[in-house]
Amino acid sequence: RGRDVTGVQTCALPICDRFHALALYQRALVLDGKSAEAADRYAFVAIMLRRRETLRAALSVVTSVIMTTPSNRVLQMDRALCEWRLGYASLAERDFVMVAHAERDARAYVFAGYAALREGSRSRARRWWRAALETREGYEPARRALRQ
């Protein structure tokens, strides 16, 4: 996608265009393997495609770029979402919590709660959902999760 194309616009692309976008981001990463922007966009398209091999590749790319920019929370969130889609709930929870703590991000706490729940820990899930409400009072996704 071009520099000024938003994620919402990429979501609206037909599936064949998403594969084309993925190939373009792969090419960008070949040219600059440390490009956080290319890694983020590559991961975004991979998450939308939901194909295991593409998600694994995106997880590898994002993890590699995080090594050069460990404080990049966007890439940490991308990694957590790839881990989540691949079924690596404990790894996803770790990354969601890291983002949530660093950014005071209620959304990341909610995701961490669902990852904990997927691991079988209802108490940890409830703890993350309560943290989301402490971060953003009345946050509806957290309130809804706690009502389950």
PDB file of C-alpha atoms in Angstrom:
ATOM      1  CA  ARG A   1       0.000   0.000   0.000  1.00  0.00           C
ATOM      2  CA  GLY A   2       1.168   3.538  -0.554  1.00  0.00           C
ATOM      3  CA  ARG A   3       2.440   5.799   2.208  1.00  0.00           C
ATOM      4  CA  ASP A   4      -0.922   7.508   2.628  1.00  0.00           C
ATOM      5  CA  VAL A   5      -3.087   4.375   2.476  1.00  0.00           C
ATOM      6  CA  THR A   6      -4.685   3.520   5.817  1.00  0.00           C
ATOM      7  CA  GLY A   7      -5.196   0.110   7.366  1.00  0.00           C
ATOM      8  CA  VAL A   8      -8.931   0.455   6.780  1.00  0.00           C
ATOM      9  CA  GLN A   9      -8.306   0.955   3.080  1.00  0.00           C
ATOM     10  CA  THR A  10      -6.059  -2.122   3.013  1.00  0.00           C
ATOM     11  CA  CYS A  11      -8.833  -4.161   4.703  1.00  0.00           C
ATOM     12  CA  ALA A  12     -11.117  -3.238   1.825  1.00  0.00           C
ATOM     13  CA  LEU A  13      -8.711  -4.641  -0.764  1.00  0.00           C
ATOM     14  CA  PRO A  14      -9.783  -7.785  -2.592  1.00  0.00           C
ATOM     15  CA  ILE A  15      -7.857 -10.862  -1.458  1.00  0.00           C
ATOM     16  CA  CYS A  16      -5.624 -10.920  -4.566  1.00  0.00           C
ATOM     17  CA  ASP A  17      -4.604  -7.311  -3.864  1.00  0.00           C
ATOM     18  CA  ARG A  18      -3.677  -8.292  -0.321  1.00  0.00           C
ATOM     19  CA  PHE A  19      -1.281 -10.903  -1.667  1.00  0.00           C
ATOM     20  CA  HIS A  20       0.168  -8.267  -3.962  1.00  0.00           C
ATOM     21  CA  ALA A  21       0.550  -5.891  -0.998  1.00  0.00           C
ATOM     22  CA  LEU A  22       2.249  -8.657   0.988  1.00  0.00           C
ATOM     23  CA  ALA A  23       4.734  -9.186  -1.857  1.00  0.00           C
ATOM     24  CA  LEU A  24       5.477  -5.453  -1.996  1.00  0.00           C
ATOM     25  CA  TYR A  25       6.168  -5.316   1.754  1.00  0.00           C
ATOM     26  CA  GLN A  26       8.388  -8.386   1.444  1.00  0.00           C
ATOM     27  CA  ARG A  27      10.348  -6.566  -1.244  1.00  0.00           C
ATOM     28  CA  ALA A  28      10.634  -3.500   0.995  1.00  0.00           C
ATOM     29  CA  LEU A  29      11.986  -5.703   3.772  1.00  0.00           C
ATOM     30  CA  VAL A  30      14.580  -7.189   1.413  1.00  0.00           C
ATOM     31  CA  LEU A  31      15.755  -3.647   0.664  1.00  0.00           C
ATOM     32  CA  ASP A  32      15.697  -2.605   4.334  1.00  0.00           C
ATOM     33  CA  GLY A  33      15.346  -5.500   6.745  1.00  0.00           C
ATOM     34  CA  LYS A  34      15.148  -3.126   9.701  1.00  0.00           C
ATOM     35  CA  SER A  35      12.242  -1.043   8.422  1.00  0.00           C
ATOM     36  CA  ALA A  36       9.667  -0.891  11.215  1.00  0.00           C
ATOM     37  CA  GLU A  37       7.089   0.550   8.826  1.00  0.00           C
ATOM     38  CA  ALA A  38       7.504  -2.266   6.283  1.00  0.00           C
ATOM     39  CA  ALA A  39       7.442  -4.891   9.063  1.00  0.00           C
ATOM     40  CA  ASP A  40       4.271  -3.370  10.542  1.00  0.00           C
ATOM     41  CA  ARG A  41       2.486  -3.332   7.198  1.00  0.00           C
ATOM     42  CA  TYR A  42       3.681  -6.835   6.325  1.00  0.00           C
ATOM     43  CA  ALA A  43       2.338  -8.113   9.650  1.00  0.00           C
ATOM     44  CA  PHE A  44      -0.934  -6.217   9.207  1.00  0.00           C
ATOM     45  CA  VAL A  45      -1.628  -7.876   5.862  1.00  0.00           C
ATOM     46  CA  ALA A  46      -0.538 -11.285   7.207  1.00  0.00           C
ATOM     47  CA  ILE A  47      -2.938 -10.940  10.139  1.00  0.00           C
ATOM     48  CA  MET A  48      -5.767 -10.106   7.734  1.00  0.00           C
ATOM     49  CA  LEU A  49      -4.963 -13.090   5.490  1.00  0.00           C
ATOM     50  CA  ARG A  50      -4.910 -15.514   8.464  1.00  0.00           C
ATOM     51  CA  ARG A  51      -2.717 -18.053   6.667  1.00  0.00           C
ATOM     52  CA  ARG A  52      -0.449 -19.960   9.056  1.00  0.00           C
ATOM     53  CA  GLU A  53       2.665 -19.837   6.886  1.00  0.00           C
ATOM     54  CA  THR A  54       2.205 -16.109   6.275  1.00  0.00           C
ATOM     55  CA  LEU A  55       1.619 -15.474   9.984  1.00  0.00           C
ATOM     56  CA  ARG A  56       4.763 -17.439  10.880  1.00  0.00           C
ATOM     57  CA  ALA A  57       6.786 -15.404   8.393  1.00  0.00           C
ATOM     58  CA  ALA A  58       5.320 -12.149   9.755  1.00  0.00           C
ATOM     59  CA  LEU A  59       6.093 -13.248  13.326  1.00  0.00           C
ATOM     60  CA  SER A  60       9.697 -13.884  12.327  1.00  0.00           C
ATOM     61  CA  VAL A  61      10.007 -10.531  10.526  1.00  0.00           C
ATOM     62  CA  VAL A  62       8.456  -8.528  13.349  1.00  0.00           C
ATOM     63  CA  THR A  63      10.556 -10.284  16.003  1.00  0.00           C
ATOM     64  CA  SER A  64      13.710  -9.568  14.008  1.00  0.00           C
ATOM     65  CA  VAL A  65      12.890  -5.858  13.659  1.00  0.00           C
ATOM     66  CA  ILE A  66      11.937  -5.617  17.348  1.00  0.00           C
ATOM     67  CA  MET A  67      15.498  -6.689  18.158  1.00  0.00           C
ATOM     68  CA  THR A  68      16.720  -3.429  16.595  1.00  0.00           C
ATOM     69  CA  THR A  69      13.901  -1.272  18.052  1.00  0.00           C
ATOM     70  CA  PRO A  70      12.786  -2.961  21.301  1.00  0.00           C
ATOM     71  CA  SER A  71      10.609  -0.051  22.399  1.00  0.00           C
ATOM     72  CA  ASN A  72       8.457  -0.117  19.253  1.00  0.00           C
ATOM     73  CA  ARG A  73       5.028  -0.851  20.742  1.00  0.00           C
ATOM     74  CA  VAL A  74       3.316  -1.061  17.339  1.00  0.00           C
ATOM     75  CA  LEU A  75       5.572  -3.960  16.390  1.00  0.00           C
ATOM     76  CA  GLN A  76       5.054  -5.590  19.793  1.00  0.00           C
ATOM     77  CA  MET A  77       1.303  -5.403  19.211  1.00  0.00           C
ATOM     78  CA  ASP A  78       1.766  -6.865  15.717  1.00  0.00           C
ATOM     79  CA  ARG A  79       3.808  -9.707  17.209  1.00  0.00           C
ATOM     80  CA  ALA A  80       1.149 -10.354  19.845  1.00  0.00           C
ATOM     81  CA  LEU A  81      -1.586 -10.476  17.197  1.00  0.00           C
ATOM     82  CA  CYS A  82       0.437 -12.908  15.069  1.00  0.00           C
ATOM     83  CA  GLU A  83       1.051 -15.071  18.143  1.00  0.00           C
ATOM     84  CA  TRP A  84      -2.659 -14.928  18.973  1.00  0.00           C
ATOM     85  CA  ARG A  85      -3.691 -15.999  15.461  1.00  0.00           C
ATOM     86  CA  LEU A  86      -1.153 -18.839  15.552  1.00  0.00           C
ATOM     87  CA  GLY A  87      -2.531 -20.092  18.881  1.00  0.00           C
ATOM     88  CA  TYR A  88       0.486 -19.097  20.993  1.00  0.00           C
ATOM     89  CA  ALA A  89      -1.659 -17.683  23.779  1.00  0.00           C
ATOM     90  CA  SER A  90       1.016 -17.416  26.475  1.00  0.00           C
ATOM     91  CA  LEU A  91       3.384 -15.527  24.152  1.00  0.00           C
ATOM     92  CA  ALA A  92       0.556 -13.292  22.969  1.00  0.00           C
ATOM     93  CA  GLU A  93      -0.441 -12.531  26.562  1.00  0.00           C
ATOM     94  CA  ARG A  94       3.145 -11.567  27.399  1.00  0.00           C
ATOM     95  CA  ASP A  95       3.352  -9.143  24.475  1.00  0.00           C
ATOM     96  CA  PHE A  96      -0.129  -7.687  25.009  1.00  0.00           C
ATOM     97  CA  VAL A  97       0.736  -7.029  28.662  1.00  0.00           C
ATOM     98  CA  MET A  98       4.048  -5.431  27.710  1.00  0.00           C
ATOM     99  CA  VAL A  99       2.241  -3.015  25.378  1.00  0.00           C
ATOM    100  CA  ALA A 100      -0.556  -2.419  27.893  1.00  0.00           C
ATOM    101  CA  HIS A 101       1.841  -1.535  30.709  1.00  0.00           C
ATOM    102  CA  ALA A 102       4.091   0.653  28.560  1.00  0.00           C
ATOM    103  CA  GLU A 103       1.311   2.568  26.822  1.00  0.00           C
ATOM    104  CA  ARG A 104      -1.482   2.352  29.416  1.00  0.00           C
ATOM    105  CA  ASP A 105      -3.492   0.761  26.600  1.00  0.00           C
ATOM    106  CA  ALA A 106      -6.881  -0.613  27.667  1.00  0.00           C
ATOM    107  CA  ARG A 107      -7.299  -2.448  24.366  1.00  0.00           C
ATOM    108  CA  ALA A 108      -4.045  -4.377  24.909  1.00  0.00           C
ATOM    109  CA  TYR A 109      -5.190  -5.343  28.430  1.00  0.00           C
ATOM    110  CA  VAL A 110      -8.429  -6.712  26.976  1.00  0.00           C
ATOM    111  CA  PHE A 111      -6.503  -8.776  24.427  1.00  0.00           C
ATOM    112  CA  ALA A 112      -4.220 -10.018  27.231  1.00  0.00           C
ATOM    113  CA  GLY A 113      -7.315 -11.112  29.127  1.00  0.00           C
ATOM    114  CA  TYR A 114      -8.580 -13.156  26.208  1.00  0.00           C
ATOM    115  CA  ALA A 115      -5.140 -14.715  25.769  1.00  0.00           C
ATOM    116  CA  ALA A 116      -5.107 -15.677  29.472  1.00  0.00           C
ATOM    117  CA  LEU A 117      -8.595 -17.121  29.097  1.00  0.00           C
ATOM    118  CA  ARG A 118      -7.461 -19.164  26.094  1.00  0.00           C
ATOM    119  CA  GLU A 119      -4.700 -20.547  28.339  1.00  0.00           C
ATOM    120  CA  GLY A 120      -7.320 -21.541  30.895  1.00  0.00           C
ATOM    121  CA  SER A 121      -6.677 -18.842  33.496  1.00  0.00           C
ATOM    122  CA  ARG A 122      -9.953 -17.077  34.208  1.00  0.00           C
ATOM    123  CA  SER A 123      -8.439 -15.287  37.222  1.00  0.00           C
ATOM    124  CA  ARG A 124      -5.612 -13.790  35.144  1.00  0.00           C
ATOM    125  CA  ALA A 125      -8.095 -12.844  32.418  1.00  0.00           C
ATOM    126  CA  ARG A 126     -10.249 -11.003  34.940  1.00  0.00           C
ATOM    127  CA  ARG A 127      -7.173  -9.257  36.334  1.00  0.00           C
ATOM    128  CA  TRP A 128      -6.275  -7.893  32.847  1.00  0.00           C
ATOM    129  CA  TRP A 129      -9.860  -6.843  32.135  1.00  0.00           C
ATOM    130  CA  ARG A 130      -9.992  -4.965  35.466  1.00  0.00           C
ATOM    131  CA  ALA A 131      -6.673  -3.311  34.561  1.00  0.00           C
ATOM    132  CA  ALA A 132      -8.286  -2.169  31.309  1.00  0.00           C
ATOM    133  CA  LEU A 133     -11.088  -0.537  33.294  1.00  0.00           C
ATOM    134  CA  GLU A 134      -8.572   1.134  35.611  1.00  0.00           C
ATOM    135  CA  THR A 135      -6.801   2.469  32.530  1.00  0.00           C
ATOM    136  CA  ARG A 136      -9.943   3.627  30.772  1.00  0.00           C
ATOM    137  CA  GLU A 137     -12.987   3.928  32.989  1.00  0.00           C
ATOM    138  CA  GLY A 138     -16.114   2.379  31.508  1.00  0.00           C
ATOM    139  CA  TYR A 139     -14.222   0.741  28.600  1.00  0.00           C
ATOM    140  CA  GLU A 140     -17.001  -1.339  27.080  1.00  0.00           C
ATOM    141  CA  PRO A 141     -14.930  -4.279  25.731  1.00  0.00           C
ATOM    142  CA  ALA A 142     -13.520  -4.817  29.252  1.00  0.00           C
ATOM    143  CA  ARG A 143     -16.940  -4.480  30.869  1.00  0.00           C
ATOM    144  CA  ARG A 144     -18.420  -6.958  28.392  1.00  0.00           C
ATOM    145  CA  ALA A 145     -15.561  -9.439  29.006  1.00  0.00           C
ATOM    146  CA  LEU A 146     -16.069  -9.259  32.778  1.00  0.00           C
ATOM    147  CA  ARG A 147     -19.799 -10.000  32.359  1.00  0.00           C
ATOM    148  CA  GLN A 148     -19.092 -13.308  30.600  1.00  0.00           C
TER     149      GLN A 148
END
